[in-house]
Amino acid sequence: MTTAFVNATLVCPEGGVRPGSLLVEGDRITRVGDFDAPADATIVDCRGRMLAPAIVDLGVFAIDKPACLVGGIVRVGLMPDQSPILDDPGIVQRAADMGKPELWVHPIAAATRGLAGIDLAEMAINQEAGARAVATGRGWIADSGVMRRVLAYAADIGLTVVAHPEDAGLAAGAVATEGETATRLGLRAAPAIVESLAIARDLMLAEETDAAIHFRQVTTAAGFDLIRAARSRGVRVTCGISPAHLLLSDIAMNDFRTFAHLSPPLRCEDDRRAALSALADGTIDVLTSSHDPRGPEEKRLPFADSAPGMSGAETLLPLGLGLVHDGTITIERLFALLARNPARILGLDTGMLAAGQPADLILVDPNIGAQIVADRMVGRAGNTPFDGLPVQGRVKMVMKGGSILA
Amino acid sequence: MSASDHSPAAVLPGRVAFPHRHLTGIGGLQPHEITFLLDESEQWIEANRARAKNDRRLDGVTQINAFFENSTRTLLSFEIAGKRLGADVVNMGVGQSSVKKGETLIDTAVTLNAMRADVIVIRHGSSGAVQLIADKVDCPVLNAGDGSHEHPTQALLDALTIRRRRGSIAGQRVVICGDVLHSRVARSNMLALASLAAEVRVVGPSTLMPAAVEQMAVTRFTDFDAALDGADVVMMLRLQNERMSGAFIPSTREYHRRYGLTPERLALAKPDALVMHPGPMNRGVEITSSVADMPGRSAITEQVEMGVAVRMACLDVLTRRARGVEGWA
């Protein structure tokens, strides 16, 4: 099967933005640029719309195919916090097969058995079963000795450690970040330094073991400063963030709105602005949906009793395009954050528009106006703190491995 | 006294005196709204001191006291308040609620709603739980304390006590001492007293003080003696051991040494400074018996008395619209 996308605005994290065509033969991209479409090719006239690499969403908590399809996501790095936990090769392999062919799941195996933070999991065997990285899950490994061994062992076998930076002792029981909002609402809160404390330790250990570490979500000014400094020393560190932490501050929790109960909790306005700066200056490598859908059973509760998490897959791209529309980042940078960089961290050869790459593509109209409406979301749960927000941009077509899905 | 006896003069020209459907907290109330509730409470103080205490204005009104967290004093106060106004009062304790069987709070709210309660009084251990219920029911909801969030009627009764004893609230230097971090009483009092132009000082160890407390228009102290300088009112908080996990203070002995209100310490405040405590007291920990029982200075039993009056006023005001009281429909 040959498909020729013509009259497109090609958006590639490395090739930049340019008008042109793209040829897909079988499951691969074979040509990009100016060429005459072969006679036997199915022609897709993009009518000037953006043709970009499909999204690789690094660090989701649920395999949610409908939500991913709407959001232009064709690959997900699945966090190990599943039931059962991804700490066994059979479970890892099963997870890797769960979404195909429409959605490719790249399991991130548990770094420690049962995510308990005590004994190392079988990282190499899980790697053979399909694991693309190892993670500490939703929690932090409090024992520095264990974390050092996790990093050293993962470095030996070439896996990145995806870490959750939140000092467990300081954050125990907290559902919010310390500040005026948490004080007024009477919510148990932890200071924002829970994050930088954890990052500082983990960076020192990563530097000492020469391991690659990825912080799934960094959300504070102090955390970004630590990452910048470590990177300048040559530490192999990357970090991600979700749109929620770029666009919302802790005041979104007012009225005890549980849709704004996230992990890590929303930060103060200064930290939010620092996150936008870190996105603009290249400190942040990955924009993730942190897709963690929670149904009403988990959200229609008092704030402290509700589960943290939001449904993010459907809104990741439109919110990301908002950052382009407002000039925070360029469109090619957005796709570096959404596709190329997460692919690299997972060791996947995808995320760009280049010959030889898998034909994972999305056609995007960046100017279609829409509104995020929680009740109309197609995913497993429509819990979004962005309910009612007007956005611009919609996925018009998704191609996975040469097959048009929608 | 009947419903129609309520004086419309209390409704300020051009605005509704109390436009809120629920009373979930002091936050969100305007100063004149707080003052209105205090004024409304005044009438019930004398009525309660009379021998015949019954008023029938809430005849036919079903008041459900849904207490998901143990409380004796507040529950009793709300029960007495409702009964003195003629309401049919039903108490639902956590022990008999289906919450123990796994029912969610919203299910409980929907059930209470279906039973056509006219006013629901709620206490719950989680901050925001009352708001959650208020959003789901058709009748007014009164917050009797939710987690570490708010306890509005306590703040109102404290404000009423201060106003009656000191003549006014504006300009009074009120020192709130103790476990501010876990205290819904402190939060509501900070909001109410600051709103009514009192000078509010909070004092306690840093381990029991919420972050950004200064942004609630109060001044923060760690030295009790310094905070007491020139105080008109000393409001002690209960050391809430049941809310604490982990080491917040080294010992109650040390806590008493630094933050216990003793006669010697009270002498640092104004000579006629008022002593208050929301109760129940840990005698010998945050307050000594000699201070708690000090004639003329301790207003602790008076607070309890004001509590009933304030709750009567709140029940009356919140149900006026449903009862078709003139000017409120």
XYZ file of C-alpha atoms in Angstrom, chain A:
406
model
C 0.000 0.000 0.000
C 1.375 3.363 -0.997
C -0.001 6.639 0.251
C 1.136 10.041 -0.878
C 0.363 13.050 1.284
C 0.514 16.057 -0.962
C 0.079 19.757 -0.464
C 1.015 19.448 3.213
C 2.745 21.705 5.683
C 5.374 19.317 6.930
C 6.233 19.786 10.587
C 9.299 17.922 11.744
C 11.242 18.453 14.983
C 14.480 18.336 13.001
C 13.482 19.317 9.470
C 11.460 22.315 10.571
C 8.306 23.564 8.906
C 8.024 23.530 5.122
C 5.488 22.880 2.409
C 5.867 19.540 0.683
C 4.764 15.971 0.238
C 5.377 12.746 2.069
C 5.272 9.214 0.709
C 4.383 6.167 2.751
C 5.091 2.698 1.391
C 4.020 -0.191 3.543
C 4.571 0.799 7.160
C 7.407 3.233 6.513
C 7.957 6.762 5.344
C 9.988 6.521 2.147
C 10.211 10.065 0.815
C 9.791 13.528 2.251
C 9.885 16.793 0.346
C 9.243 17.567 -3.297
C 8.502 14.617 -5.513
C 5.891 13.374 -7.932
C 3.513 10.915 -6.353
C 3.733 7.406 -7.862
C 0.874 6.479 -10.133
C -0.334 3.673 -7.870
C -0.353 5.780 -4.701
C -3.463 6.753 -2.861
C -3.348 10.524 -2.792
C -4.253 12.404 0.346
C -4.558 16.111 -0.339
C -3.655 17.799 2.930
C -4.892 21.167 1.674
C -2.060 22.936 3.401
C -2.730 21.457 6.811
C 0.046 20.252 9.095
C 1.443 16.774 8.639
C 3.459 15.879 11.694
C 4.852 12.832 13.470
C 2.225 11.132 15.602
C 2.507 11.649 19.328
C 4.502 9.396 21.618
C 3.043 9.906 25.074
C 5.630 9.106 27.698
C 4.330 8.154 31.111
C 0.641 7.330 30.935
C -1.203 5.257 33.501
C -3.904 3.721 31.329
C -4.223 2.178 27.904
C -7.083 4.258 26.576
C -7.315 3.707 22.852
C -10.284 5.971 22.037
C -8.752 8.892 23.911
C -5.383 8.365 22.250
C -6.908 8.175 18.800
C -8.708 11.482 19.259
C -5.539 12.990 20.647
C -3.233 11.871 17.834
C -1.284 9.526 20.108
C -0.125 6.264 18.537
C 2.426 5.116 21.076
C 2.343 5.296 24.842
C 5.018 4.671 27.424
C 2.914 2.849 29.987
C 3.787 3.380 33.630
C 4.251 0.261 35.738
C 1.484 1.191 38.182
C -1.003 -1.242 36.715
C -2.945 -4.076 38.166
C -0.936 -6.262 38.216
C 2.210 -4.162 38.470
C 4.552 -4.396 35.488
C 7.353 -6.173 37.289
C 7.185 -9.566 35.634
C 8.119 -10.474 32.040
C 4.788 -12.129 31.310
C 2.885 -9.070 32.463
C 5.205 -6.743 30.591
C 4.822 -8.728 27.397
C 1.067 -8.804 27.733
C 0.984 -5.033 28.227
C 3.158 -4.558 25.138
C 0.650 -6.473 23.034
C -2.486 -4.920 24.418
C -3.017 -2.005 22.063
C -1.831 -3.288 18.716
C -2.234 -2.564 15.920
C -3.802 0.862 16.518
C -1.898 1.817 19.629
C 1.562 0.598 20.458
C 2.207 0.230 24.135
C 5.800 0.508 25.290
C 5.819 -0.768 28.846
C 7.909 0.969 31.429
C 8.661 -1.796 33.872
C 8.827 -1.448 37.620
C 12.319 -0.677 38.845
C 11.680 -2.552 42.071
C 9.543 -5.591 42.758
C 5.954 -4.579 43.323
C 7.122 -0.953 43.183
C 7.880 -1.412 46.850
C 11.254 0.304 46.663
C 13.061 -2.554 48.338
C 14.278 -5.240 45.913
C 15.386 -4.733 42.328
C 12.984 -6.076 39.720
C 14.223 -8.275 36.869
C 15.040 -5.359 34.635
C 16.958 -7.223 31.938
C 14.375 -9.975 31.594
C 11.613 -7.386 31.493
C 13.598 -5.528 28.866
C 13.646 -8.671 26.737
C 9.889 -8.877 27.241
C 9.431 -5.410 25.796
C 10.142 -2.928 28.565
C 11.570 0.302 27.191
C 12.535 1.859 30.491
C 12.113 1.252 34.189
C 10.263 3.500 36.600
C 9.696 4.136 40.254
C 5.976 4.510 39.476
C 3.791 6.991 41.279
C 6.142 7.002 44.223
C 9.680 7.899 45.171
C 12.242 5.365 46.313
C 13.031 6.615 49.779
C 16.018 4.357 50.364
C 19.003 6.039 48.705
C 20.884 2.763 48.617
C 18.128 1.081 46.638
C 17.827 4.031 44.256
C 21.562 3.975 43.663
C 21.392 0.310 42.770
C 18.385 0.880 40.516
C 20.270 3.559 38.591
C 23.509 1.595 38.385
C 21.816 -1.581 37.223
C 19.623 0.207 34.685
C 22.703 1.966 33.310
C 24.394 -1.410 32.844
C 21.610 -2.598 30.550
C 20.981 0.692 28.811
C 17.583 1.531 30.264
C 16.487 4.970 31.352
C 15.073 5.265 34.858
C 11.819 7.208 34.924
C 11.650 8.749 38.368
C 8.863 10.354 40.364
C 10.533 13.220 42.214
C 8.642 13.746 45.439
C 10.291 13.256 48.808
C 7.983 10.714 50.351
C 8.483 11.733 53.973
C 7.814 15.378 53.383
C 4.907 14.725 51.030
C 3.226 12.079 53.166
C -0.521 12.557 53.166
C -0.346 15.835 51.269
C -2.879 16.524 48.538
C -1.798 20.060 47.739
C 1.165 22.390 47.648
C 1.645 24.602 50.673
C 0.348 28.076 50.041
C -2.600 30.357 50.501
C -5.064 28.111 48.691
C -4.229 25.004 50.699
C -4.262 27.027 53.904
C -7.663 28.534 53.204
C -9.132 25.208 52.156
C -7.613 23.383 55.105
C -6.015 20.769 52.878
C -3.001 18.816 53.966
C -0.156 20.269 51.979
C 3.545 19.785 51.440
C 6.062 22.461 50.501
C 7.121 22.625 46.863
C 10.646 21.616 47.875
C 9.450 18.011 48.120
C 10.272 17.972 44.425
C 13.665 19.652 44.418
C 14.806 17.601 47.399
C 14.041 14.414 45.517
C 15.530 15.690 42.260
C 18.722 16.781 43.986
C 19.311 13.357 45.468
C 18.395 11.443 42.369
C 20.568 13.651 40.183
C 23.558 13.084 42.444
C 22.999 9.372 42.289
C 22.520 9.436 38.517
C 25.690 11.430 38.103
C 27.611 9.057 40.282
C 26.333 5.968 38.461
C 26.349 7.576 34.979
C 22.743 6.514 34.548
C 20.136 8.077 32.300
C 17.322 9.491 34.394
C 14.063 10.981 33.258
C 11.838 12.858 35.653
C 8.341 12.238 34.378
C 7.062 15.534 35.735
C 9.071 18.486 36.989
C 6.938 21.374 38.146
C 8.956 23.783 40.280
C 11.464 26.546 39.605
C 13.978 24.940 41.963
C 13.588 21.616 40.180
C 14.315 23.154 36.779
C 17.356 24.945 38.143
C 18.754 21.664 39.431
C 18.208 20.020 36.055
C 19.858 22.859 34.158
C 22.875 22.707 36.447
C 23.156 18.936 36.213
C 22.841 18.970 32.456
C 25.628 21.502 32.203
C 27.792 19.060 34.159
C 26.983 16.330 31.673
C 24.461 14.376 33.697
C 22.182 12.339 31.436
C 18.937 13.856 32.616
C 15.685 14.619 30.844
C 12.383 15.789 32.205
C 8.765 16.139 31.280
C 5.694 18.080 32.245
C 1.978 17.968 31.534
C -0.070 20.868 30.170
C -1.913 21.084 33.479
C 1.211 22.202 35.318
C 2.002 24.715 32.590
C -1.434 26.241 32.429
C -2.892 25.934 35.931
C -1.721 27.007 39.366
C -2.956 25.883 42.749
C -5.857 28.310 42.700
C -7.555 25.842 40.333
C -8.238 23.751 43.464
C -10.579 26.404 44.835
C -14.040 25.144 45.651
C -12.415 21.771 46.309
C -12.511 20.921 42.630
C -11.220 17.349 42.556
C -10.509 17.464 38.829
C -7.625 19.705 39.844
C -6.340 17.080 42.274
C -3.206 15.958 40.474
C 0.064 14.267 41.253
C 2.272 16.190 41.704
C -0.184 18.746 43.040
C -0.603 22.028 41.219
C 2.014 24.584 42.215
C 2.009 28.332 42.829
C 1.932 30.883 40.043
C 5.682 31.559 40.244
C 6.434 27.890 39.689
C 3.979 27.760 36.819
C 5.741 30.664 35.148
C 9.091 28.989 35.756
C 7.732 25.913 34.005
C 6.751 27.983 30.981
C 10.249 29.459 30.893
C 11.777 26.002 31.192
C 9.636 24.867 28.304
C 10.718 27.802 26.192
C 14.432 27.552 26.987
C 14.704 23.840 26.294
C 15.058 22.574 29.854
C 11.911 20.488 29.456
C 12.227 17.619 26.988
C 8.822 15.998 27.015
C 5.234 17.137 27.064
C 3.115 14.307 28.400
C -0.586 13.928 28.939
C 0.044 12.052 32.214
C -3.161 10.341 31.196
C -4.609 8.942 34.393
C -8.370 8.770 33.907
C -10.406 8.635 37.082
C -14.093 7.881 37.087
C -16.685 9.453 39.341
C -16.127 6.754 41.951
C -12.683 8.180 42.507
C -13.396 11.842 41.881
C -16.826 12.543 43.369
C -15.412 12.557 46.847
C -14.092 15.143 49.258
C -10.849 16.529 47.839
C -8.469 14.711 50.163
C -10.274 11.410 49.630
C -10.335 11.695 45.849
C -7.708 10.095 43.648
C -5.168 12.321 41.948
C -5.056 12.212 38.175
C -6.701 13.562 35.066
C -7.755 12.419 31.662
C -5.236 14.102 29.399
C -4.762 12.194 26.171
C -7.484 13.985 24.245
C -6.403 17.443 25.311
C -2.620 17.087 25.032
C -2.277 18.322 21.464
C -4.822 21.162 21.554
C -3.291 22.480 24.783
C 0.178 22.093 23.290
C -0.918 23.998 20.203
C -2.130 26.721 22.544
C 1.468 27.146 23.676
C 2.410 27.602 20.022
C -0.430 30.025 19.364
C 0.621 32.181 22.305
C 4.255 32.199 21.225
C 5.732 30.185 24.089
C 7.236 27.591 21.746
C 7.508 26.959 18.030
C 5.515 24.271 16.306
C 8.594 22.157 15.571
C 9.607 22.403 19.209
C 6.129 21.215 20.174
C 6.613 18.086 18.120
C 10.068 17.558 19.573
C 8.353 17.585 22.967
C 5.506 15.350 21.833
C 7.216 12.901 19.506
C 10.955 12.962 18.933
C 12.179 13.371 22.512
C 9.890 10.828 24.152
C 10.766 8.370 21.377
C 14.454 8.841 22.053
C 14.042 8.326 25.776
C 12.230 5.074 25.074
C 14.837 4.061 22.492
C 12.356 4.181 19.603
C 13.352 5.165 16.096
C 10.355 7.337 15.416
C 9.075 10.829 16.044
C 10.311 12.543 12.891
C 9.352 12.949 9.264
C 12.258 11.168 7.619
C 12.688 8.341 5.172
C 12.950 5.020 6.965
C 10.903 6.066 9.966
C 7.687 4.238 10.825
C 4.695 5.809 9.110
C 3.173 7.169 12.322
C 1.633 10.438 11.256
C -1.039 12.911 12.149
C -2.726 15.500 10.017
C -3.602 18.529 12.098
C -5.671 21.584 11.451
C -4.180 24.006 13.968
C -6.859 26.615 13.546
C -10.131 24.789 14.149
C -11.781 26.217 17.206
C -13.207 23.862 19.778
C -14.086 23.697 23.425
C -12.956 21.086 25.902
C -16.135 19.584 27.317
C -15.620 16.931 29.953
C -18.950 15.248 29.316
C -18.185 14.774 25.651
C -14.762 13.219 26.007
C -14.449 9.787 24.462
C -11.849 8.402 26.849
C -12.316 6.150 29.802
C -13.215 9.066 32.049
C -13.785 12.703 31.324
C -12.104 14.164 34.338
C -10.286 17.234 33.117
C -9.526 20.463 34.949
C -9.835 22.206 31.576
C -13.569 21.684 31.236
C -15.037 24.559 29.261
C -11.719 25.880 27.976
C -11.753 27.064 24.353
C -8.863 25.629 22.337
C -7.633 25.767 18.776
C -6.499 22.790 16.778
C -7.770 19.342 15.996
C -6.398 16.078 14.681
C -7.964 15.372 11.294
C -6.272 12.052 10.555
C -4.144 9.515 12.344
C -1.895 7.011 10.593
C -0.217 4.205 12.490
C 2.320 2.036 10.694
C 0.964 2.993 7.281
C -2.709 2.410 8.147
C -5.078 5.299 8.417
C -6.999 4.884 11.675
C -9.240 7.883 11.589
